[in-house]
Tab-separated table of C-alpha atoms in Angstrom:
chain	number	residue	atom	x	y	z
A	73	UNK	CA	-0.512	49.502	43.724
A	74	UNK	CA	1.588	50.585	40.590
A	75	UNK	CA	0.237	50.953	37.208
A	76	UNK	CA	2.521	47.969	35.923
A	77	UNK	CA	1.151	45.714	38.418
A	78	UNK	CA	-2.413	46.283	37.535
A	79	UNK	CA	-4.134	43.619	35.600
A	80	UNK	CA	-6.505	44.796	32.961
A	81	UNK	CA	-9.672	43.009	33.265
A	82	UNK	CA	-10.944	41.471	29.991
A	83	UNK	CA	-7.524	40.883	28.566
A	84	UNK	CA	-6.177	38.411	31.189
A	85	UNK	CA	-9.292	36.906	32.336
A	86	UNK	CA	-9.693	33.819	30.324
A	87	UNK	CA	-12.747	31.522	30.419
A	88	UNK	CA	-12.911	27.902	29.682
A	89	UNK	CA	-13.956	28.877	26.024
A	90	UNK	CA	-13.194	32.308	24.881
A	91	UNK	CA	-14.261	33.818	21.547
A	92	UNK	CA	-12.995	37.156	20.810
A	93	UNK	CA	-14.029	38.964	17.616
A	94	UNK	CA	-14.444	35.528	15.595
A	95	UNK	CA	-15.613	35.912	12.167
A	96	UNK	CA	-16.093	32.922	9.619
A	97	UNK	CA	-17.434	32.975	6.131
A	98	UNK	CA	-18.978	30.253	3.943
A	99	UNK	CA	-18.062	31.768	0.700
A	100	UNK	CA	-19.599	35.067	0.624
A	101	UNK	CA	-21.908	34.427	3.508
A	102	UNK	CA	-20.735	35.630	6.951
A	103	UNK	CA	-21.727	32.837	9.198
A	104	UNK	CA	-20.318	34.013	12.344
A	105	UNK	CA	-19.956	37.844	12.710
A	106	UNK	CA	-17.671	39.195	15.415
A	107	UNK	CA	-18.466	36.817	18.006
A	108	UNK	CA	-17.088	37.783	21.532
A	109	UNK	CA	-18.401	35.332	24.097
A	110	UNK	CA	-16.614	33.925	27.205
A	111	UNK	CA	-17.829	30.752	28.990
A	112	UNK	CA	-16.605	30.198	32.430
A	113	UNK	CA	-15.616	26.794	34.054
A	114	UNK	CA	-18.651	25.071	35.315
A	115	UNK	CA	-20.864	27.359	33.392
A	116	UNK	CA	-23.926	25.967	31.399
A	117	UNK	CA	-24.591	28.255	28.236
A	118	UNK	CA	-27.746	27.626	25.907
A	119	UNK	CA	-27.438	28.851	22.365
A	120	UNK	CA	-30.606	29.266	20.610
A	121	UNK	CA	-31.740	31.092	17.330
A	122	UNK	CA	-33.550	30.496	14.089
A	123	UNK	CA	-32.168	27.793	11.707
A	124	UNK	CA	-29.048	29.015	9.825
A	125	UNK	CA	-28.277	31.576	12.583
A	126	UNK	CA	-24.845	30.111	12.892
A	127	UNK	CA	-25.406	28.331	16.417
A	128	UNK	CA	-24.092	25.042	15.194
A	129	UNK	CA	-21.071	26.564	13.460
A	130	UNK	CA	-20.255	28.292	16.670
A	131	UNK	CA	-19.899	25.399	18.792
A	132	UNK	CA	-18.329	23.169	15.960
A	133	UNK	CA	-15.568	25.785	15.844
A	134	UNK	CA	-14.668	24.996	19.502
A	135	UNK	CA	-13.392	21.630	18.707
A	136	UNK	CA	-12.096	22.619	15.322
A	137	UNK	CA	-14.784	20.865	13.318
A	138	UNK	CA	-15.044	24.196	11.532
A	139	UNK	CA	-12.278	26.691	11.166
A	140	UNK	CA	-12.381	30.285	11.965
A	141	UNK	CA	-11.401	33.031	9.546
A	142	UNK	CA	-10.227	35.737	12.015
A	143	UNK	CA	-10.451	36.752	15.624
A	144	UNK	CA	-9.425	34.605	18.619
A	145	UNK	CA	-10.785	31.488	20.076
A	146	UNK	CA	-9.063	30.108	23.206
A	147	UNK	CA	-10.353	26.842	24.612
A	148	UNK	CA	-8.975	25.644	27.941
A	149	UNK	CA	-6.037	28.005	27.561
A	150	UNK	CA	-5.019	26.827	24.067
A	151	UNK	CA	-5.622	28.667	20.772
A	152	UNK	CA	-7.722	26.959	18.267
A	153	UNK	CA	-6.314	26.910	14.756
A	154	UNK	CA	-2.911	27.887	16.069
A	155	UNK	CA	-0.415	25.454	14.440
A	156	UNK	CA	1.381	25.125	17.880
A	157	UNK	CA	-1.903	23.876	19.245
A	158	UNK	CA	-2.286	20.194	19.235
A	159	UNK	CA	-5.869	19.864	18.200
A	160	UNK	CA	-6.126	16.153	18.634
A	161	UNK	CA	-5.026	16.469	22.076
A	162	UNK	CA	-7.380	19.465	22.779
A	163	UNK	CA	-10.306	17.536	21.369
A	164	UNK	CA	-9.800	14.834	23.925
A	165	UNK	CA	-10.907	17.554	26.555
A	166	UNK	CA	-14.007	18.298	24.668
A	167	UNK	CA	-17.017	16.062	24.358
A	168	UNK	CA	-19.196	16.778	21.339
A	169	UNK	CA	-22.980	15.273	21.092
A	170	UNK	CA	-24.346	15.385	17.738
A	171	UNK	CA	-28.032	16.008	16.549
A	172	UNK	CA	-27.649	12.622	14.568
A	173	UNK	CA	-25.906	10.720	17.529
A	174	UNK	CA	-23.174	9.439	15.156
A	175	UNK	CA	-22.604	6.380	17.095
A	176	UNK	CA	-20.278	3.825	15.349
A	177	UNK	CA	-22.783	1.192	14.009
A	178	UNK	CA	-20.161	-1.641	13.951
A	179	UNK	CA	-19.513	-1.255	17.578
A	180	UNK	CA	-21.635	-2.213	20.632
A	181	UNK	CA	-22.801	0.304	22.875
A	182	UNK	CA	-19.906	-0.572	25.380
A	183	UNK	CA	-17.382	-0.476	22.434
A	184	UNK	CA	-18.700	3.002	21.499
A	185	UNK	CA	-17.970	4.234	24.861
A	186	UNK	CA	-14.458	2.651	25.335
A	187	UNK	CA	-13.049	3.043	21.905
A	188	UNK	CA	-11.485	6.603	22.716
A	189	UNK	CA	-10.397	5.744	26.177
A	190	UNK	CA	-8.518	2.566	25.032
A	191	UNK	CA	-7.137	4.100	21.887
A	192	UNK	CA	-6.637	7.717	22.800
A	193	UNK	CA	-6.329	7.731	26.648
A	194	UNK	CA	-4.393	4.412	26.575
A	195	UNK	CA	-6.389	3.064	29.643
A	196	UNK	CA	-6.095	-0.614	29.891
A	197	UNK	CA	-9.116	-2.599	28.379
A	198	UNK	CA	-10.479	-3.947	31.400
A	199	UNK	CA	-10.526	-0.842	33.303
A	200	UNK	CA	-12.168	1.112	30.395
A	201	UNK	CA	-14.738	-1.515	30.104
A	202	UNK	CA	-15.538	-1.233	33.849
A	203	UNK	CA	-15.724	2.476	33.550
A	204	UNK	CA	-17.813	2.161	30.386
A	205	UNK	CA	-20.357	-0.116	32.194
A	206	UNK	CA	-20.695	2.291	34.860
A	207	UNK	CA	-21.242	5.229	32.466
A	208	UNK	CA	-23.957	3.263	30.598
A	209	UNK	CA	-25.552	2.368	33.885
A	210	UNK	CA	-25.547	6.097	34.727
A	211	UNK	CA	-27.270	7.033	31.578
A	212	UNK	CA	-29.847	4.217	32.420
A	213	UNK	CA	-28.807	1.614	29.927
A	214	UNK	CA	-27.024	-0.956	31.971
A	215	UNK	CA	-28.919	-3.641	30.195
A	216	UNK	CA	-28.026	-2.341	26.779
A	217	UNK	CA	-24.169	-2.650	27.079
A	218	UNK	CA	-23.867	-5.327	24.330
A	219	UNK	CA	-26.499	-3.982	21.973
A	220	UNK	CA	-25.586	-2.417	18.563
A	221	UNK	CA	-26.947	1.077	17.677
A	222	UNK	CA	-29.343	-0.288	15.250
A	223	UNK	CA	-30.974	-2.196	18.114
A	224	UNK	CA	-31.525	1.139	20.124
A	225	UNK	CA	-34.066	3.805	20.194
A	226	UNK	CA	-33.080	7.377	19.088
A	227	UNK	CA	-33.084	8.272	22.769
A	228	UNK	CA	-31.244	5.371	23.788
A	229	UNK	CA	-28.793	6.136	21.085
A	230	UNK	CA	-28.057	9.582	22.234
A	231	UNK	CA	-27.656	8.606	25.800
A	232	UNK	CA	-24.939	6.231	24.565
A	233	UNK	CA	-23.359	9.155	22.692
A	234	UNK	CA	-23.324	11.158	25.778
A	235	UNK	CA	-21.659	8.189	27.790
A	236	UNK	CA	-19.274	8.025	25.026
A	237	UNK	CA	-18.173	11.698	25.583
A	238	UNK	CA	-18.079	11.300	29.243
A	239	UNK	CA	-15.766	8.331	28.854
A	240	UNK	CA	-12.928	10.674	28.066
A	241	UNK	CA	-13.752	12.578	31.153
A	242	UNK	CA	-13.622	15.876	29.246
A	243	UNK	CA	-13.468	19.343	30.853
A	244	UNK	CA	-16.018	20.652	28.330
A	245	UNK	CA	-19.127	19.200	26.741
A	246	UNK	CA	-20.911	20.741	23.569
A	247	UNK	CA	-24.240	19.519	22.326
A	248	UNK	CA	-25.524	20.455	18.945
A	249	UNK	CA	-29.310	20.090	19.110
A	250	UNK	CA	-29.285	16.821	20.995
A	251	UNK	CA	-32.884	16.279	21.065
A	252	UNK	CA	-33.986	17.689	17.510
A	253	UNK	CA	-33.831	14.407	15.831
A	254	UNK	CA	-35.897	12.564	18.600
A	255	UNK	CA	-39.598	11.645	18.843
A	256	UNK	CA	-41.093	13.713	21.654
A	257	UNK	CA	-41.411	11.022	24.141
A	258	UNK	CA	-37.612	10.488	24.087
A	259	UNK	CA	-36.580	14.027	24.616
A	260	UNK	CA	-37.038	14.035	28.363
A	261	UNK	CA	-34.734	10.957	28.838
A	262	UNK	CA	-31.980	12.605	27.042
A	263	UNK	CA	-32.499	15.920	28.829
A	264	UNK	CA	-32.478	14.362	32.213
A	265	UNK	CA	-29.068	12.932	31.494
A	266	UNK	CA	-27.810	16.401	30.432
A	267	UNK	CA	-29.277	17.992	33.549
A	268	UNK	CA	-27.310	15.395	35.709
A	269	UNK	CA	-24.148	16.058	33.727
A	270	UNK	CA	-24.672	19.945	34.158
A	271	UNK	CA	-25.362	19.286	37.918
A	272	UNK	CA	-22.046	17.555	38.276
A	273	UNK	CA	-20.379	20.649	37.262
A	274	UNK	CA	-19.522	20.332	33.654
A	275	UNK	CA	-18.695	23.213	31.389
A	276	UNK	CA	-21.400	22.986	28.821
A	277	UNK	CA	-22.521	24.796	25.487
A	278	UNK	CA	-25.796	23.507	24.369
A	279	UNK	CA	-27.585	24.514	21.138
A	280	UNK	CA	-31.117	23.692	21.900
A	281	UNK	CA	-34.621	25.154	21.863
A	282	UNK	CA	-35.619	23.202	25.109
A	283	UNK	CA	-36.514	25.998	27.479
A	284	UNK	CA	-37.116	23.767	30.312
A	285	UNK	CA	-33.903	22.484	30.112
A	286	UNK	CA	-32.392	26.265	29.859
A	287	UNK	CA	-34.439	27.214	32.915
A	288	UNK	CA	-33.358	24.381	34.856
A	289	UNK	CA	-29.550	24.375	34.439
A	290	UNK	CA	-28.485	27.344	32.262
A	291	UNK	CA	-26.740	30.171	33.740
A	292	UNK	CA	-27.115	32.143	30.371
A	293	UNK	CA	-28.910	32.015	27.123
A	294	UNK	CA	-27.319	33.281	24.080
A	295	UNK	CA	-29.696	34.197	21.147
A	296	UNK	CA	-28.091	34.277	17.742
A	297	UNK	CA	-29.435	35.704	14.385
A	298	UNK	CA	-27.672	35.956	11.123
A	299	UNK	CA	-24.354	34.930	12.508
A	300	UNK	CA	-24.241	37.342	15.266
A	301	UNK	CA	-25.009	37.187	18.824
A	302	UNK	CA	-28.087	39.419	19.353
A	303	UNK	CA	-28.760	39.019	22.932
A	304	UNK	CA	-27.650	37.178	26.066
A	305	UNK	CA	-28.948	36.959	29.443
A	306	UNK	CA	-30.102	34.627	32.227
A	307	UNK	CA	-32.863	32.298	31.206
A	308	UNK	CA	-35.498	34.007	33.205
A	309	UNK	CA	-34.244	37.540	31.578
A	310	UNK	CA	-34.316	36.106	28.106
A	311	UNK	CA	-37.373	34.095	28.182
A	312	UNK	CA	-39.569	36.373	30.078
A	313	UNK	CA	-38.106	39.756	28.919
A	314	UNK	CA	-36.431	39.575	25.742
A	315	UNK	CA	-34.799	42.887	24.826
A	316	UNK	CA	-34.917	42.853	20.960
A	317	UNK	CA	-37.616	42.544	18.440
A	318	UNK	CA	-35.706	39.727	16.699
A	319	UNK	CA	-35.645	37.550	20.024
A	320	UNK	CA	-39.199	38.383	20.626
A	321	UNK	CA	-40.308	37.207	17.065
A	322	UNK	CA	-38.162	33.985	17.557
A	323	UNK	CA	-39.693	33.273	21.112
A	324	UNK	CA	-43.294	34.005	19.645
A	325	UNK	CA	-42.611	31.140	17.225
A	326	UNK	CA	-41.291	28.464	19.475
A	327	UNK	CA	-43.585	29.249	22.409
A	328	UNK	CA	-46.664	29.406	20.102
A	329	UNK	CA	-47.705	25.772	20.864
B	660	UNK	CA	-12.603	-42.083	-29.460
B	661	UNK	CA	-13.792	-39.677	-26.726
B	662	UNK	CA	-12.697	-42.444	-24.261
B	663	UNK	CA	-9.255	-42.708	-26.009
B	664	UNK	CA	-8.895	-38.779	-25.606
B	665	UNK	CA	-9.682	-39.047	-22.128
B	666	UNK	CA	-7.148	-41.600	-21.373
B	667	UNK	CA	-4.502	-39.517	-23.028
B	668	UNK	CA	-5.758	-36.504	-21.094
B	669	UNK	CA	-5.436	-38.294	-17.954
B	670	UNK	CA	-1.611	-38.988	-18.926
B	671	UNK	CA	-1.304	-35.061	-18.906
B	672	UNK	CA	-2.471	-34.578	-15.259
B	673	UNK	CA	0.865	-33.837	-13.929
B	674	UNK	CA	1.287	-31.025	-16.347
B	675	UNK	CA	-2.310	-29.780	-15.590
B	676	UNK	CA	-1.452	-29.773	-12.053
B	677	UNK	CA	1.476	-27.817	-12.520
B	678	UNK	CA	-0.376	-25.232	-14.671
B	679	UNK	CA	-3.083	-25.170	-11.947
B	680	UNK	CA	-0.319	-24.675	-9.389
B	681	UNK	CA	1.253	-21.855	-11.577
B	682	UNK	CA	-2.447	-20.037	-11.610
B	683	UNK	CA	-2.770	-20.359	-7.943
B	684	UNK	CA	0.539	-18.976	-7.027
B	685	UNK	CA	0.451	-16.145	-9.475
B	686	UNK	CA	-3.043	-15.208	-8.394
B	687	UNK	CA	-2.312	-15.573	-4.679
B	688	UNK	CA	0.792	-13.556	-4.703
B	689	UNK	CA	-0.464	-10.834	-6.851
B	690	UNK	CA	-3.800	-10.727	-5.160
B	691	UNK	CA	-2.209	-10.228	-1.639
B	692	UNK	CA	0.193	-7.709	-2.893
B	693	UNK	CA	-2.419	-6.111	-4.861
B	694	UNK	CA	-4.737	-5.937	-1.995
B	695	UNK	CA	-2.114	-4.476	0.401
B	696	UNK	CA	-1.232	-1.768	-2.202
B	697	UNK	CA	-4.682	-1.089	-3.371
B	698	UNK	CA	-5.881	-0.292	0.271
B	699	UNK	CA	-2.846	1.811	0.607
B	700	UNK	CA	-3.631	3.707	-2.572
B	701	UNK	CA	-7.469	3.898	-1.816
B	702	UNK	CA	-6.769	5.503	1.389
B	703	UNK	CA	-4.294	7.979	0.052
B	704	UNK	CA	-6.807	8.674	-2.850
B	705	UNK	CA	-9.214	9.770	-0.236
B	706	UNK	CA	-6.740	11.606	1.909
B	707	UNK	CA	-6.490	15.165	2.035
B	708	UNK	CA	-3.551	15.709	-0.360
B	709	UNK	CA	-5.063	16.784	-3.954
B	710	UNK	CA	-1.817	16.339	-5.758
B	711	UNK	CA	-1.320	12.506	-4.286
B	712	UNK	CA	-4.899	11.909	-5.063
B	713	UNK	CA	-5.120	13.195	-8.623
B	714	UNK	CA	-1.755	11.305	-9.455
B	715	UNK	CA	-3.040	7.985	-8.217
B	716	UNK	CA	-6.399	8.776	-10.038
B	717	UNK	CA	-4.540	9.319	-13.512
B	718	UNK	CA	-2.453	6.079	-13.009
B	719	UNK	CA	-5.617	4.088	-12.083
B	720	UNK	CA	-7.466	5.416	-15.128
B	721	UNK	CA	-4.475	4.588	-17.290
B	722	UNK	CA	-4.150	1.115	-16.141
B	723	UNK	CA	-8.011	0.606	-16.216
B	724	UNK	CA	-8.260	2.159	-19.703
B	725	UNK	CA	-5.585	-0.139	-21.256
B	726	UNK	CA	-5.729	-3.792	-22.192
B	727	UNK	CA	-4.100	-6.026	-19.694
B	728	UNK	CA	-2.261	-7.958	-22.570
B	729	UNK	CA	-0.792	-4.615	-23.577
B	730	UNK	CA	0.576	-3.859	-20.129
B	731	UNK	CA	2.008	-7.153	-19.628
B	732	UNK	CA	3.849	-6.892	-22.969
B	733	UNK	CA	5.138	-3.548	-21.906
B	734	UNK	CA	6.535	-4.883	-18.808
B	735	UNK	CA	7.875	-7.963	-20.352
B	736	UNK	CA	9.306	-6.781	-23.681
B	737	UNK	CA	9.696	-2.916	-23.463
B	738	UNK	CA	11.355	-2.507	-20.052
B	739	UNK	CA	14.306	-4.594	-21.140
B	740	UNK	CA	15.049	-1.901	-23.789
B	741	UNK	CA	15.717	0.352	-20.715
B	742	UNK	CA	17.827	-2.339	-19.176
B	743	UNK	CA	15.198	-3.700	-16.728
B	744	UNK	CA	15.346	-7.392	-17.402
B	745	UNK	CA	12.482	-9.564	-15.930
B	746	UNK	CA	11.769	-12.937	-16.029
B	747	UNK	CA	8.339	-14.002	-17.055
B	748	UNK	CA	7.166	-14.891	-13.561
B	749	UNK	CA	8.393	-11.592	-12.086
B	750	UNK	CA	6.818	-9.662	-15.082
B	751	UNK	CA	3.592	-11.527	-14.617
B	752	UNK	CA	3.640	-10.860	-10.674
B	753	UNK	CA	4.326	-7.128	-11.382
B	754	UNK	CA	1.757	-6.689	-14.165
B	755	UNK	CA	-1.135	-8.547	-12.080
B	756	UNK	CA	-0.177	-7.064	-8.846
B	757	UNK	CA	-0.500	-3.387	-10.374
B	758	UNK	CA	-3.777	-4.352	-12.166
B	759	UNK	CA	-5.122	-5.617	-8.965
B	760	UNK	CA	-4.042	-2.624	-6.951
B	761	UNK	CA	-5.595	-0.170	-9.318
B	762	UNK	CA	-9.100	-1.741	-9.299
B	763	UNK	CA	-8.954	-2.187	-5.664
B	764	UNK	CA	-7.942	1.162	-4.960
B	765	UNK	CA	-10.927	2.515	-6.626
B	766	UNK	CA	-13.030	-0.009	-4.739
B	767	UNK	CA	-11.697	1.063	-1.417
B	768	UNK	CA	-11.851	4.614	-2.084
B	769	UNK	CA	-15.628	4.290	-3.034
B	770	UNK	CA	-16.076	2.423	0.256
B	771	UNK	CA	-14.273	5.047	2.055
B	772	UNK	CA	-16.496	7.732	0.514
B	773	UNK	CA	-19.656	5.989	1.396
B	774	UNK	CA	-18.961	6.243	5.192
B	775	UNK	CA	-21.010	9.111	6.559
B	776	UNK	CA	-19.129	12.427	7.432
B	777	UNK	CA	-20.821	12.315	10.779
B	778	UNK	CA	-18.729	8.987	11.628
B	779	UNK	CA	-15.313	10.821	10.882
B	780	UNK	CA	-16.545	13.904	13.011
B	781	UNK	CA	-17.410	11.877	15.845
B	782	UNK	CA	-14.158	10.047	15.621
B	783	UNK	CA	-12.464	13.299	15.197
B	784	UNK	CA	-14.266	14.803	18.214
B	785	UNK	CA	-13.231	12.161	20.441
B	786	UNK	CA	-9.602	12.703	19.607
B	787	UNK	CA	-8.644	9.520	17.516
B	788	UNK	CA	-5.703	10.305	15.342
B	789	UNK	CA	-5.727	10.085	11.519
B	790	UNK	CA	-4.737	6.367	11.466
B	791	UNK	CA	-6.971	5.542	14.405
B	792	UNK	CA	-10.140	7.100	12.839
B	793	UNK	CA	-9.335	4.928	9.658
B	794	UNK	CA	-8.652	1.800	11.304
B	795	UNK	CA	-11.213	1.808	13.964
B	796	UNK	CA	-14.218	3.832	12.489
B	797	UNK	CA	-13.836	4.312	8.731
B	798	UNK	CA	-12.289	1.017	7.376
B	799	UNK	CA	-14.567	-1.338	9.258
B	800	UNK	CA	-17.710	0.544	7.848
B	801	UNK	CA	-16.085	0.730	4.382
B	802	UNK	CA	-15.503	-3.042	4.308
B	803	UNK	CA	-19.259	-3.608	4.075
B	804	UNK	CA	-19.283	-1.687	0.932
B	805	UNK	CA	-15.846	-2.956	-0.254
B	806	UNK	CA	-16.014	-6.725	0.463
B	807	UNK	CA	-18.559	-8.080	-2.140
B	808	UNK	CA	-16.868	-6.022	-5.133
B	809	UNK	CA	-13.403	-6.934	-3.735
B	810	UNK	CA	-13.891	-10.523	-3.701
B	811	UNK	CA	-15.646	-10.177	-7.230
B	812	UNK	CA	-12.685	-8.399	-8.429
B	813	UNK	CA	-10.408	-11.286	-7.185
B	814	UNK	CA	-12.507	-13.628	-9.286
B	815	UNK	CA	-11.947	-11.503	-12.317
B	816	UNK	CA	-8.247	-11.098	-11.582
B	817	UNK	CA	-7.696	-14.905	-11.179
B	818	UNK	CA	-9.254	-15.280	-14.536
B	819	UNK	CA	-7.402	-12.486	-15.884
B	820	UNK	CA	-4.237	-14.230	-14.870
B	821	UNK	CA	-4.575	-16.464	-17.826
B	822	UNK	CA	-3.201	-13.636	-19.984
B	823	UNK	CA	0.324	-14.207	-18.494
B	824	UNK	CA	0.361	-17.339	-20.721
B	825	UNK	CA	1.204	-14.976	-23.499
B	826	UNK	CA	4.543	-14.320	-22.144
B	827	UNK	CA	5.383	-18.114	-21.887
B	828	UNK	CA	4.308	-18.879	-18.301
B	829	UNK	CA	2.983	-22.362	-18.007
B	830	UNK	CA	-0.076	-21.559	-16.278
B	831	UNK	CA	-3.647	-23.352	-16.637
B	832	UNK	CA	-4.476	-21.679	-20.005
B	833	UNK	CA	-0.952	-22.323	-21.404
B	834	UNK	CA	-1.314	-25.969	-20.264
B	835	UNK	CA	-4.627	-26.106	-22.355
B	836	UNK	CA	-2.697	-24.902	-25.387
B	837	UNK	CA	-0.009	-27.441	-24.846
B	838	UNK	CA	-2.411	-30.333	-24.353
B	839	UNK	CA	-4.722	-29.507	-27.315
B	840	UNK	CA	-1.783	-30.116	-29.582
B	841	UNK	CA	-1.558	-33.569	-28.580
B	842	UNK	CA	-5.301	-34.333	-27.966
B	843	UNK	CA	-7.217	-32.590	-30.656
B	844	UNK	CA	-10.193	-31.908	-29.010
B	845	UNK	CA	-10.382	-28.163	-28.095
B	846	UNK	CA	-13.947	-28.331	-26.564
B	847	UNK	CA	-13.004	-31.098	-24.042
B	848	UNK	CA	-9.693	-29.663	-23.184
B	849	UNK	CA	-10.749	-25.983	-22.720
B	850	UNK	CA	-13.807	-27.405	-20.841
B	851	UNK	CA	-11.512	-28.866	-18.365
B	852	UNK	CA	-9.206	-25.784	-18.123
B	853	UNK	CA	-12.623	-23.921	-17.401
B	854	UNK	CA	-13.254	-26.297	-14.644
B	855	UNK	CA	-9.806	-25.775	-13.198
B	856	UNK	CA	-10.377	-22.061	-12.967
B	857	UNK	CA	-14.131	-22.518	-11.608
B	858	UNK	CA	-12.443	-24.891	-8.797
B	859	UNK	CA	-10.383	-21.974	-7.832
B	860	UNK	CA	-12.716	-19.359	-8.085
B	861	UNK	CA	-15.906	-20.761	-6.457
B	862	UNK	CA	-14.617	-20.946	-3.117
B	863	UNK	CA	-13.976	-17.253	-3.139
B	864	UNK	CA	-17.647	-16.534	-4.314
B	865	UNK	CA	-18.732	-19.003	-1.270
B	866	UNK	CA	-16.369	-16.729	0.931
B	867	UNK	CA	-17.773	-13.398	-0.300
B	868	UNK	CA	-21.234	-14.609	0.504
B	869	UNK	CA	-20.233	-15.732	4.146
B	870	UNK	CA	-18.316	-12.490	4.807
B	871	UNK	CA	-21.293	-10.379	3.590
B	872	UNK	CA	-23.586	-12.154	5.950
B	873	UNK	CA	-21.140	-11.911	8.974
B	874	UNK	CA	-20.675	-8.084	8.359
B	875	UNK	CA	-24.379	-7.657	8.331
B	876	UNK	CA	-24.618	-9.622	11.715
B	877	UNK	CA	-22.055	-7.199	13.074
B	878	UNK	CA	-24.134	-4.468	12.436
B	879	UNK	CA	-26.857	-5.716	14.512
B	880	UNK	CA	-29.137	-6.207	11.554
B	881	UNK	CA	-31.711	-8.676	11.765
B	882	UNK	CA	-30.900	-11.976	10.168
B	883	UNK	CA	-33.342	-13.774	7.869
């Protein structure tokens, strides 16, 4: 084996999502500090940390809802923020579930799910609607196909939002505190859907404090504080044996009740 | 005496119809053109480009901050000095279209700004192009905010079209001036002119109400 033929690990090994020394500032505030993180295909990574720690900003960078200041961010082999990268195209491969659902209020559940497949993927309407009905059935909303978002509960809206993302058949799904805006009794119906998506082998990054979910499906938990990744490990390692004072302090707060 | 005046007024009805026709045609053409232009300007006004946005903003302020009569005089009497000769009808259409576009631009821009950022982000995240985001997500939601003041603006613009009588177009208002010279009862004549405008405007007011109700229903709101 010659030296030239050797491939240096870490340089060519690219995950589905690859942060390499990423920094971002909001004015003088360093919201992302030197983030290096690689998410493998089919991996589920849970991101947690106190509010204002940069978790949402981190995943919003992945589909370009936020721009990064320096460092490299490579998603599905394409460099985010590079003028040569077609971000609109890349976004079709990335589903994004918002804390506040952001369903289109003027469209029915089915229309919410079929809008992007019809207009972006150019799938014939009938076919898209058939797929949309199946997806809504899959998230347990077969009877709400023609309901408008205002007629649905928060948990139902969030499940439509997940179906809307799945309709694009994305390679990656990002969840930004998907259950934080929900009443407690609706959280599990959304988490159940997320577990099902994870079990089908979706690459996922989930900002959440739902430890049950993390233990069940996550391969890794990443703990952020003040814009930096402080600790990362398997859910069991992280929740049972946190290594840093900051993660211990954080866990004692969310575990108290 | 009133009866006599009525009879001689009845004889003027072909003129009155012509005036009404002129008012309707002027308003219709300039409202359609002004709406198209106004939506275009409103979309550009809220688009990313600062320079374009501030140029449009300055123009809109200028037009909104000067009397329409002055604008129409500038177009009809001053432009010919620079070699641009326009007949009264064209000048009237241009002035009214410009006025409509400027008011509608601000209404549309306000409607677009009222759509929550999360909606745009959701559309962005699902890979919709700039035009698709506008067409499928932003504009339909902005329309709820835009529609009532838009139709209200139409009514105002139809009434503003009476100013074109100043450059000699025989619209409804000018017909009033012509008739009142023959039938010296200004109260009666201009009451009828007012009725003429009302007949044109009232269906629009009704339309606005219907559309508002329909937009509400399309959002799945409970109807009372």
